[in-house]
Amino acid sequence: MKFGIVVFPGSNCDHDAWYATSHNAGAEAHMLWHKDTTIPADIDCVILPGGFSYGDYLRCGAIARVSPIMSAVREHAQKGKYVLGICNGFQILTESGLLPGVLLRNTSLSFICKDIYLRTEQILSPFTNAMEQGQILRVPIAHGEGNYFADEETIHILEQEQRIAFRYCDANGNASMESNPNGSINNIAGILNDTGNVLGMMPHPERCCDPLLGNSDGLGVFTSLMQTVGLV
Amino acid sequence: MKHFKAMITVTLRKSILDVQGKTVEHALHSTNFTSIEHVRIGKYVELFVHADSAEQAMNIVDDACKNIIANPIMEDHHIELQEVSVGETA
């Protein structure tokens, strides 16, 4: 299992993603440069990490979307290989059209940096198959634009096709207005594409993978992928 | 070849709650600007374009707005075009 982590100017969770996948999960992980035009054939999963690519100029992810590596990321996804976008990576995926919808400014207008709870909604995906249905995870968020929005029809399709991987909830698993940190429709925290090989999520699983940090709830995302691909 | 200045405003689509606009509206109301309503916050982009005609320039800028400058899922854009002499573009 090999992860490839894309480094954009302004990425700041790239090293965390590398540490979580290699050191904590025990897979191989390599950094990929945003100017690269190809992705090595042996990379199973591309991670678009969190951060502020291109300073969030224009809109979060709008400039990264047209960087050279993104055509290769699109091809990688079209081959059925895996793409995981975390936080700014999720924003890049929606701007690219690899995932539907958009991430609006948080309804509080504040940048929110804290631990939240997630309910695992879909355990048949390659990103969640090591988890239990409804499993509650404590994972940090750190974003100003994480308010997931899509038109009614898109939301209906996402719900019907069970493509919502994670929902914001409270410690007991209740997804309510109170447990929704940013205003996302239906408490959506992470979604899958229609073929299930692309996941975008605002919370940061890579920031909670090491028991030394007191929380390793995020590790399941990476071990699920390793379980899917096979531990190589 | 003609030269044009495009003045583009990008605002959130009407169907999307503009929280920032609402907050500014409340601030205006609490400072007695009670006759002001429907505040919307957006951004302004200015650029120069050369084309054979105003229509062609408008098409280029509109295409740029739909592709990069605005995100049609959440934003509307409005373009105002003005023909300028070459010296004005610098």
Tab-separated table of N, CA, C and O in Angstrom, chain A residues 108-224:
chain	number	residue	atom	x	y	z
A	108	SER	N	-20.908	30.761	11.500
A	108	SER	CA	-20.474	31.655	12.585
A	108	SER	C	-19.507	32.722	12.075
A	108	SER	O	-19.173	33.649	12.800
A	109	LEU	N	-19.049	32.592	10.859
A	109	LEU	CA	-18.030	33.452	10.245
A	109	LEU	C	-16.668	33.333	10.928
A	109	LEU	O	-15.749	34.075	10.624
A	110	SER	N	-16.551	32.378	11.853
A	110	SER	CA	-15.284	32.216	12.571
A	110	SER	C	-14.516	31.010	12.048
A	110	SER	O	-15.112	30.039	11.591
A	111	PHE	N	-13.207	31.093	12.171
A	111	PHE	CA	-12.367	29.924	11.938
A	111	PHE	C	-12.520	29.045	13.182
A	111	PHE	O	-12.360	29.524	14.298
A	112	ILE	N	-12.868	27.777	12.992
A	112	ILE	CA	-13.113	26.906	14.143
A	112	ILE	C	-12.023	25.849	14.219
A	112	ILE	O	-11.763	25.137	13.255
A	113	CYS	N	-11.377	25.772	15.374
A	113	CYS	CA	-10.299	24.810	15.584
A	113	CYS	C	-10.572	24.088	16.892
A	113	CYS	O	-10.325	24.629	17.973
A	114	LYS	N	-11.160	22.903	16.812
A	114	LYS	CA	-11.485	22.151	18.027
A	114	LYS	C	-11.796	20.696	17.675
A	114	LYS	O	-11.988	20.371	16.503
A	115	ASP	N	-11.867	19.855	18.681
A	115	ASP	CA	-12.295	18.474	18.455
A	115	ASP	C	-13.806	18.439	18.301
A	115	ASP	O	-14.526	19.141	19.026
A	116	ILE	N	-14.286	17.643	17.364
A	116	ILE	CA	-15.727	17.433	17.204
A	116	ILE	C	-15.959	15.913	17.142
A	116	ILE	O	-15.001	15.138	17.131
A	117	TYR	N	-17.214	15.519	17.130
A	117	TYR	CA	-17.521	14.095	16.995
A	117	TYR	C	-18.105	13.831	15.619
A	117	TYR	O	-18.838	14.650	15.063
A	118	LEU	N	-17.749	12.675	15.080
A	118	LEU	CA	-18.259	12.248	13.779
A	118	LEU	C	-18.970	10.916	13.953
A	118	LEU	O	-18.530	10.072	14.724
A	119	ARG	N	-20.055	10.744	13.205
A	119	ARG	CA	-20.726	9.440	13.165
A	119	ARG	C	-20.406	8.813	11.814
A	119	ARG	O	-20.605	9.444	10.776
A	120	THR	N	-19.908	7.590	11.854
A	120	THR	CA	-19.574	6.883	10.613
A	120	THR	C	-20.865	6.372	9.991
A	120	THR	O	-21.584	5.569	10.594
A	121	GLU	N	-21.181	6.862	8.795
A	121	GLU	CA	-22.468	6.565	8.170
A	121	GLU	C	-22.399	5.452	7.140
A	121	GLU	O	-23.400	4.825	6.827
A	122	GLN	N	-21.207	5.273	6.549
A	122	GLN	CA	-21.088	4.343	5.426
A	122	GLN	C	-19.820	3.514	5.633
A	122	GLN	O	-18.725	4.033	5.509
A	123	ILE	N	-20.003	2.224	5.967
A	123	ILE	CA	-18.810	1.413	6.264
A	123	ILE	C	-18.443	0.462	5.122
A	123	ILE	O	-17.575	-0.387	5.268
A	124	LEU	N	-19.119	0.607	3.990
A	124	LEU	CA	-18.775	-0.249	2.856
A	124	LEU	C	-17.741	0.424	1.949
A	124	LEU	O	-17.270	-0.161	0.983
A	125	SER	N	-17.375	1.663	2.266
A	125	SER	CA	-16.432	2.374	1.403
A	125	SER	C	-15.007	1.931	1.721
A	125	SER	O	-14.717	1.466	2.825
A	126	PRO	N	-14.092	2.095	0.753
A	126	PRO	CA	-12.693	1.724	0.984
A	126	PRO	C	-12.020	2.568	2.062
A	126	PRO	O	-10.956	2.203	2.556
A	127	PHE	N	-12.650	3.673	2.448
A	127	PHE	CA	-12.062	4.573	3.439
A	127	PHE	C	-12.590	4.298	4.857
A	127	PHE	O	-12.109	4.881	5.818
A	128	THR	N	-13.619	3.465	4.949
A	128	THR	CA	-14.281	3.277	6.249
A	128	THR	C	-14.544	1.814	6.605
A	128	THR	O	-15.187	1.539	7.615
A	129	ASN	N	-14.065	0.892	5.760
A	129	ASN	CA	-14.465	-0.511	5.976
A	129	ASN	C	-13.824	-1.179	7.200
A	129	ASN	O	-14.168	-2.311	7.535
A	130	ALA	N	-12.901	-0.481	7.867
A	130	ALA	CA	-12.347	-1.041	9.107
A	130	ALA	C	-13.124	-0.506	10.321
A	130	ALA	O	-12.772	-0.792	11.460
A	131	MET	N	-14.179	0.266	10.059
A	131	MET	CA	-14.958	0.859	11.162
A	131	MET	C	-16.278	0.129	11.319
A	131	MET	O	-16.659	-0.676	10.475
A	132	GLU	N	-16.957	0.465	12.398
A	132	GLU	CA	-18.283	-0.122	12.621
A	132	GLU	C	-19.346	0.889	12.219
A	132	GLU	O	-19.144	2.094	12.342
A	133	GLN	N	-20.493	0.361	11.774
A	133	GLN	CA	-21.612	1.242	11.405
A	133	GLN	C	-21.974	2.116	12.598
A	133	GLN	O	-22.162	1.611	13.702
A	134	GLY	N	-22.039	3.412	12.384
A	134	GLY	CA	-22.419	4.332	13.456
A	134	GLY	C	-21.306	4.642	14.434
A	134	GLY	O	-21.533	5.348	15.423
A	135	GLN	N	-20.110	4.115	14.175
A	135	GLN	CA	-18.991	4.356	15.099
A	135	GLN	C	-18.752	5.852	15.273
A	135	GLN	O	-18.747	6.610	14.296
A	136	ILE	N	-18.576	6.260	16.522
A	136	ILE	CA	-18.365	7.678	16.813
A	136	ILE	C	-16.874	7.944	16.951
A	136	ILE	O	-16.169	7.234	17.689
A	137	LEU	N	-16.400	8.926	16.225
A	137	LEU	CA	-14.979	9.268	16.241
A	137	LEU	C	-14.814	10.690	16.757
A	137	LEU	O	-15.618	11.559	16.429
A	138	ARG	N	-13.784	10.891	17.556
A	138	ARG	CA	-13.457	12.266	17.970
A	138	ARG	C	-12.276	12.723	17.105
A	138	ARG	O	-11.202	12.121	17.159
A	139	VAL	N	-12.515	13.736	16.305
A	139	VAL	CA	-11.522	14.177	15.316
A	139	VAL	C	-11.484	15.711	15.316
A	139	VAL	O	-12.530	16.352	15.437
A	140	PRO	N	-10.308	16.307	15.181
A	140	PRO	CA	-10.278	17.774	15.156
A	140	PRO	C	-10.719	18.370	13.817
A	140	PRO	O	-10.510	17.755	12.762
A	141	ILE	N	-11.322	19.536	13.885
A	141	ILE	CA	-11.563	20.335	12.682
A	141	ILE	C	-10.755	21.625	12.818
A	141	ILE	O	-10.465	22.060	13.937
A	142	ALA	N	-10.414	22.220	11.707
A	142	ALA	CA	-9.672	23.490	11.713
A	142	ALA	C	-9.944	24.171	10.381
A	142	ALA	O	-9.216	23.986	9.410
A	143	HIS	N	-11.052	24.897	10.312
A	143	HIS	CA	-11.393	25.541	9.042
A	143	HIS	C	-12.298	26.757	9.223
A	143	HIS	O	-12.998	26.883	10.213
A	144	GLY	N	-12.243	27.619	8.223
A	144	GLY	CA	-13.144	28.776	8.181
A	144	GLY	C	-14.236	28.570	7.153
A	144	GLY	O	-15.294	29.193	7.203
A	145	GLU	N	-13.966	27.702	6.169
A	145	GLU	CA	-14.935	27.424	5.104
A	145	GLU	C	-15.182	25.922	5.052
A	145	GLU	O	-14.552	25.210	4.271
A	146	GLY	N	-16.091	25.456	5.894
A	146	GLY	CA	-16.352	24.012	5.952
A	146	GLY	C	-17.825	23.697	5.897
A	146	GLY	O	-18.245	22.562	6.139
A	147	ASN	N	-18.600	24.716	5.553
A	147	ASN	CA	-20.058	24.639	5.559
A	147	ASN	C	-20.527	24.013	4.244
A	147	ASN	O	-20.670	24.705	3.241
A	148	TYR	N	-20.734	22.692	4.274
A	148	TYR	CA	-21.041	21.981	3.026
A	148	TYR	C	-22.411	22.379	2.481
A	148	TYR	O	-23.408	22.366	3.198
A	149	PHE	N	-22.416	22.717	1.198
A	149	PHE	CA	-23.650	23.116	0.533
A	149	PHE	C	-23.722	22.468	-0.845
A	149	PHE	O	-22.725	22.366	-1.554
A	150	ALA	N	-24.915	22.004	-1.201
A	150	ALA	CA	-25.193	21.568	-2.568
A	150	ALA	C	-26.683	21.765	-2.778
A	150	ALA	O	-27.441	21.917	-1.809
A	151	ASP	N	-27.109	21.793	-4.049
A	151	ASP	CA	-28.536	22.003	-4.278
A	151	ASP	C	-29.332	20.784	-3.782
A	151	ASP	O	-28.768	19.712	-3.540
A	152	GLU	N	-30.627	20.998	-3.643
A	152	GLU	CA	-31.498	19.968	-3.050
A	152	GLU	C	-31.386	18.618	-3.741
A	152	GLU	O	-31.334	17.572	-3.099
A	153	GLU	N	-31.323	18.676	-5.070
A	153	GLU	CA	-31.277	17.436	-5.843
A	153	GLU	C	-29.996	16.650	-5.541
A	153	GLU	O	-30.019	15.428	-5.352
A	154	THR	N	-28.867	17.380	-5.471
A	154	THR	CA	-27.582	16.732	-5.173
A	154	THR	C	-27.605	16.106	-3.783
A	154	THR	O	-27.151	14.970	-3.599
A	155	ILE	N	-28.148	16.847	-2.816
A	155	ILE	CA	-28.221	16.320	-1.445
A	155	ILE	C	-29.087	15.056	-1.430
A	155	ILE	O	-28.734	14.044	-0.801
A	156	HIS	N	-30.178	15.109	-2.164
A	156	HIS	CA	-31.081	13.960	-2.242
A	156	HIS	C	-30.340	12.734	-2.795
A	156	HIS	O	-30.444	11.634	-2.249
A	157	ILE	N	-29.566	12.957	-3.853
A	157	ILE	CA	-28.807	11.852	-4.460
A	157	ILE	C	-27.761	11.316	-3.477
A	157	ILE	O	-27.621	10.102	-3.301
A	158	LEU	N	-27.040	12.232	-2.814
A	158	LEU	CA	-26.009	11.816	-1.857
A	158	LEU	C	-26.615	10.959	-0.742
A	158	LEU	O	-26.056	9.934	-0.348
A	159	GLU	N	-27.788	11.393	-0.258
A	159	GLU	CA	-28.451	10.653	0.826
A	159	GLU	C	-28.931	9.301	0.316
A	159	GLU	O	-28.722	8.274	0.958
A	160	GLN	N	-29.578	9.328	-0.841
A	160	GLN	CA	-30.177	8.106	-1.384
A	160	GLN	C	-29.118	7.052	-1.722
A	160	GLN	O	-29.315	5.865	-1.477
A	161	GLU	N	-27.990	7.527	-2.261
A	161	GLU	CA	-26.929	6.589	-2.642
A	161	GLU	C	-25.972	6.296	-1.486
A	161	GLU	O	-24.934	5.677	-1.680
A	162	GLN	N	-26.337	6.766	-0.306
A	162	GLN	CA	-25.540	6.558	0.917
A	162	GLN	C	-24.075	6.941	0.719
A	162	GLN	O	-23.171	6.187	1.062
A	163	ARG	N	-23.905	8.132	0.150
A	163	ARG	CA	-22.550	8.613	-0.126
A	163	ARG	C	-22.059	9.592	0.941
A	163	ARG	O	-21.013	10.220	0.780
A	164	ILE	N	-22.828	9.722	2.024
A	164	ILE	CA	-22.350	10.546	3.131
A	164	ILE	C	-21.564	9.630	4.063
A	164	ILE	O	-22.133	8.719	4.672
A	165	ALA	N	-20.250	9.840	4.090
A	165	ALA	CA	-19.378	8.947	4.860
A	165	ALA	C	-19.431	9.289	6.343
A	165	ALA	O	-19.472	8.394	7.191
A	166	PHE	N	-19.424	10.588	6.651
A	166	PHE	CA	-19.407	11.040	8.048
A	166	PHE	C	-20.363	12.215	8.248
A	166	PHE	O	-20.496	13.068	7.371
A	167	ARG	N	-20.995	12.219	9.437
A	167	ARG	CA	-21.842	13.353	9.831
A	167	ARG	C	-21.361	13.890	11.177
A	167	ARG	O	-20.938	13.112	12.038
A	168	TYR	N	-21.446	15.197	11.358
A	168	TYR	CA	-21.140	15.795	12.659
A	168	TYR	C	-22.210	15.367	13.647
A	168	TYR	O	-23.405	15.356	13.321
A	169	CYS	N	-21.792	15.006	14.858
A	169	CYS	CA	-22.758	14.575	15.877
A	169	CYS	C	-22.222	14.989	17.249
A	169	CYS	O	-21.154	15.595	17.343
A	170	ASP	N	-22.976	14.634	18.294
A	170	ASP	CA	-22.453	14.875	19.643
A	170	ASP	C	-21.804	13.579	20.158
A	170	ASP	O	-21.746	12.581	19.434
A	171	ALA	N	-21.346	13.601	21.399
A	171	ALA	CA	-20.609	12.449	21.946
A	171	ALA	C	-21.450	11.178	21.953
A	171	ALA	O	-20.914	10.063	21.983
A	172	ASN	N	-22.791	11.352	21.915
A	172	ASN	CA	-23.670	10.188	21.911
A	172	ASN	C	-24.130	9.778	20.512
A	172	ASN	O	-24.955	8.886	20.360
A	173	GLY	N	-23.647	10.498	19.525
A	173	GLY	CA	-23.978	10.126	18.145
A	173	GLY	C	-25.195	10.824	17.568
A	173	GLY	O	-25.651	10.479	16.478
A	174	ASN	N	-25.737	11.819	18.309
A	174	ASN	CA	-26.891	12.551	17.771
A	174	ASN	C	-26.437	13.672	16.839
A	174	ASN	O	-25.689	14.563	17.243
A	175	ALA	N	-26.912	13.583	15.604
A	175	ALA	CA	-26.592	14.635	14.643
A	175	ALA	C	-27.684	15.695	14.717
A	175	ALA	O	-28.796	15.484	14.239
A	176	SER	N	-27.374	16.810	15.359
A	176	SER	CA	-28.367	17.873	15.543
A	176	SER	C	-27.764	19.215	15.169
A	176	SER	O	-26.586	19.304	14.849
A	177	MET	N	-28.604	20.253	15.218
A	177	MET	CA	-28.118	21.611	14.968
A	177	MET	C	-26.989	21.964	15.945
A	177	MET	O	-26.000	22.592	15.573
A	178	GLU	N	-27.152	21.523	17.208
A	178	GLU	CA	-26.179	21.866	18.253
A	178	GLU	C	-24.819	21.215	17.984
A	178	GLU	O	-23.787	21.732	18.380
A	179	SER	N	-24.862	20.047	17.337
A	179	SER	CA	-23.590	19.344	17.108
A	179	SER	C	-23.010	19.654	15.723
A	179	SER	O	-22.051	19.023	15.294
A	180	ASN	N	-23.629	20.612	15.050
A	180	ASN	CA	-23.163	21.002	13.711
A	180	ASN	C	-22.275	22.241	13.851
A	180	ASN	O	-22.758	23.325	14.156
A	181	PRO	N	-20.969	22.089	13.659
A	181	PRO	CA	-20.073	23.210	13.973
A	181	PRO	C	-20.088	24.350	12.960
A	181	PRO	O	-19.708	25.472	13.283
A	182	ASN	N	-20.477	24.055	11.722
A	182	ASN	CA	-20.240	25.046	10.665
A	182	ASN	C	-21.444	25.364	9.779
A	182	ASN	O	-21.334	26.197	8.881
A	183	GLY	N	-22.578	24.702	10.012
A	183	GLY	CA	-23.775	24.979	9.212
A	183	GLY	C	-23.990	24.039	8.043
A	183	GLY	O	-24.910	24.237	7.242
A	184	SER	N	-23.150	23.009	7.918
A	184	SER	CA	-23.274	22.067	6.796
A	184	SER	C	-24.673	21.474	6.703
A	184	SER	O	-25.257	21.084	7.715
A	185	ILE	N	-25.194	21.391	5.495
A	185	ILE	CA	-26.504	20.764	5.269
A	185	ILE	C	-26.467	19.327	5.787
A	185	ILE	O	-25.500	18.592	5.532
A	186	ASN	N	-27.507	18.935	6.505
A	186	ASN	CA	-27.645	17.566	7.027
A	186	ASN	C	-26.425	17.111	7.844
A	186	ASN	O	-26.108	15.915	7.864
A	187	ASN	N	-25.714	18.060	8.439
A	187	ASN	CA	-24.526	17.759	9.259
A	187	ASN	C	-23.427	17.015	8.487
A	187	ASN	O	-22.655	16.249	9.071
A	188	ILE	N	-23.378	17.247	7.186
A	188	ILE	CA	-22.414	16.512	6.356
A	188	ILE	C	-20.976	16.939	6.649
A	188	ILE	O	-20.635	18.114	6.577
A	189	ALA	N	-20.144	15.940	6.972
A	189	ALA	CA	-18.728	16.216	7.258
A	189	ALA	C	-17.816	15.598	6.205
A	189	ALA	O	-16.684	16.032	6.026
A	190	GLY	N	-18.322	14.574	5.502
A	190	GLY	CA	-17.501	13.922	4.479
A	190	GLY	C	-18.373	13.180	3.489
A	190	GLY	O	-19.372	12.571	3.886
A	191	ILE	N	-18.020	13.275	2.201
A	191	ILE	CA	-18.821	12.598	1.165
A	191	ILE	C	-17.937	11.801	0.208
A	191	ILE	O	-16.749	12.072	0.045
A	192	LEU	N	-18.591	10.831	-0.434
A	192	LEU	CA	-17.925	9.980	-1.430
A	192	LEU	C	-18.409	10.361	-2.821
A	192	LEU	O	-19.529	10.863	-2.983
A	193	ASN	N	-17.573	10.090	-3.828
A	193	ASN	CA	-18.044	10.298	-5.204
A	193	ASN	C	-18.948	9.128	-5.612
A	193	ASN	O	-19.154	8.184	-4.835
A	194	ASP	N	-19.491	9.167	-6.832
A	194	ASP	CA	-20.486	8.157	-7.199
A	194	ASP	C	-19.893	6.767	-7.373
A	194	ASP	O	-20.620	5.780	-7.348
A	195	THR	N	-18.566	6.672	-7.534
A	195	THR	CA	-17.970	5.341	-7.632
A	195	THR	C	-17.292	4.912	-6.329
A	195	THR	O	-16.722	3.815	-6.246
A	196	GLY	N	-17.336	5.769	-5.338
A	196	GLY	CA	-16.862	5.400	-4.006
A	196	GLY	C	-15.354	5.397	-3.810
A	196	GLY	O	-14.876	4.996	-2.751
A	197	ASN	N	-14.594	5.857	-4.800
A	197	ASN	CA	-13.130	5.828	-4.650
A	197	ASN	C	-12.521	7.202	-4.357
A	197	ASN	O	-11.308	7.342	-4.299
A	198	VAL	N	-13.386	8.208	-4.201
A	198	VAL	CA	-12.913	9.546	-3.811
A	198	VAL	C	-13.679	9.974	-2.566
A	198	VAL	O	-14.918	9.946	-2.558
A	199	LEU	N	-12.933	10.320	-1.514
A	199	LEU	CA	-13.562	10.813	-0.278
A	199	LEU	C	-13.043	12.207	0.026
A	199	LEU	O	-11.836	12.449	-0.022
A	200	GLY	N	-13.946	13.113	0.338
A	200	GLY	CA	-13.564	14.431	0.834
A	200	GLY	C	-14.154	14.600	2.210
A	200	GLY	O	-15.313	14.253	2.439
A	201	MET	N	-13.339	15.094	3.146
A	201	MET	CA	-13.856	15.332	4.504
A	201	MET	C	-13.185	16.562	5.110
A	201	MET	O	-12.009	16.824	4.869
A	202	MET	N	-13.960	17.353	5.858
A	202	MET	CA	-13.378	18.541	6.488
A	202	MET	C	-12.563	18.194	7.742
A	202	MET	O	-11.514	18.790	7.964
A	203	PRO	N	-13.003	17.263	8.607
A	203	PRO	CA	-12.202	16.941	9.795
A	203	PRO	C	-10.853	16.302	9.415
A	203	PRO	O	-10.700	15.778	8.317
A	204	HIS	N	-9.923	16.349	10.363
A	204	HIS	CA	-8.544	15.913	10.116
A	204	HIS	C	-8.224	14.571	10.774
A	204	HIS	O	-7.680	14.552	11.886
A	205	PRO	N	-8.463	13.442	10.110
A	205	PRO	CA	-8.117	12.160	10.726
A	205	PRO	C	-6.610	12.008	10.951
A	205	PRO	O	-6.185	11.345	11.904
A	206	GLU	N	-5.808	12.658	10.078
A	206	GLU	CA	-4.348	12.494	10.193
A	206	GLU	C	-3.793	13.160	11.448
A	206	GLU	O	-2.665	12.891	11.849
A	207	ARG	N	-4.606	14.011	12.078
A	207	ARG	CA	-4.131	14.684	13.295
A	207	ARG	C	-4.439	13.892	14.552
A	207	ARG	O	-4.148	14.343	15.660
A	208	CYS	N	-5.107	12.757	14.375
A	208	CYS	CA	-5.401	11.953	15.573
A	208	CYS	C	-5.170	10.477	15.250
A	208	CYS	O	-6.101	9.683	15.205
A	209	CYS	N	-3.911	10.144	15.006
A	209	CYS	CA	-3.545	8.771	14.664
A	209	CYS	C	-2.525	8.192	15.623
A	209	CYS	O	-2.217	7.011	15.572
A	210	ASP	N	-1.950	9.026	16.473
A	210	ASP	CA	-0.879	8.557	17.334
A	210	ASP	C	-1.362	8.492	18.783
A	210	ASP	O	-1.780	9.510	19.335
A	211	PRO	N	-1.302	7.294	19.395
A	211	PRO	CA	-1.771	7.168	20.790
A	211	PRO	C	-1.053	8.137	21.727
A	211	PRO	O	-1.615	8.549	22.742
A	212	LEU	N	0.154	8.529	21.355
A	212	LEU	CA	0.902	9.473	22.202
A	212	LEU	C	0.190	10.814	22.309
A	212	LEU	O	0.371	11.563	23.255
A	213	LEU	N	-0.646	11.117	21.310
A	213	LEU	CA	-1.390	12.377	21.330
A	213	LEU	C	-2.711	12.231	22.088
A	213	LEU	O	-3.497	13.166	22.165
A	214	GLY	N	-2.961	11.029	22.577
A	214	GLY	CA	-4.164	10.815	23.386
A	214	GLY	C	-5.401	10.475	22.587
A	214	GLY	O	-6.499	10.362	23.141
A	215	ASN	N	-5.273	10.330	21.288
A	215	ASN	CA	-6.444	10.030	20.463
A	215	ASN	C	-5.961	9.439	19.140
A	215	ASN	O	-5.166	10.054	18.433
A	216	SER	N	-6.444	8.248	18.823
A	216	SER	CA	-6.071	7.669	17.532
A	216	SER	C	-7.316	7.284	16.739
A	216	SER	O	-7.314	6.352	15.939
A	217	ASP	N	-8.398	8.056	16.957
A	217	ASP	CA	-9.672	7.768	16.272
A	217	ASP	C	-9.595	7.931	14.749
A	217	ASP	O	-10.416	7.397	14.026
A	218	GLY	N	-8.614	8.692	14.273
A	218	GLY	CA	-8.537	8.953	12.835
A	218	GLY	C	-7.872	7.839	12.047
A	218	GLY	O	-7.975	7.778	10.814
A	219	LEU	N	-7.192	6.962	12.763
A	219	LEU	CA	-6.385	5.925	12.100
A	219	LEU	C	-7.209	5.022	11.182
A	219	LEU	O	-6.714	4.536	10.166
A	220	GLY	N	-8.483	4.814	11.545
A	220	GLY	CA	-9.338	3.909	10.787
A	220	GLY	C	-9.463	4.252	9.312
A	220	GLY	O	-9.616	3.358	8.471
A	221	VAL	N	-9.393	5.543	8.990
A	221	VAL	CA	-9.498	5.954	7.579
A	221	VAL	C	-8.337	5.341	6.783
A	221	VAL	O	-8.525	4.820	5.682
A	222	PHE	N	-7.147	5.371	7.386
A	222	PHE	CA	-5.959	4.887	6.669
A	222	PHE	C	-5.869	3.358	6.704
A	222	PHE	O	-5.496	2.734	5.712
A	223	THR	N	-6.242	2.766	7.843
A	223	THR	CA	-6.179	1.297	7.921
A	223	THR	C	-7.275	0.679	7.037
A	223	THR	O	-7.095	-0.409	6.507
A	224	SER	N	-8.397	1.387	6.869
A	224	SER	CA	-9.442	0.904	5.954
A	224	SER	C	-8.874	0.795	4.541
A	224	SER	O	-9.056	-0.213	3.857
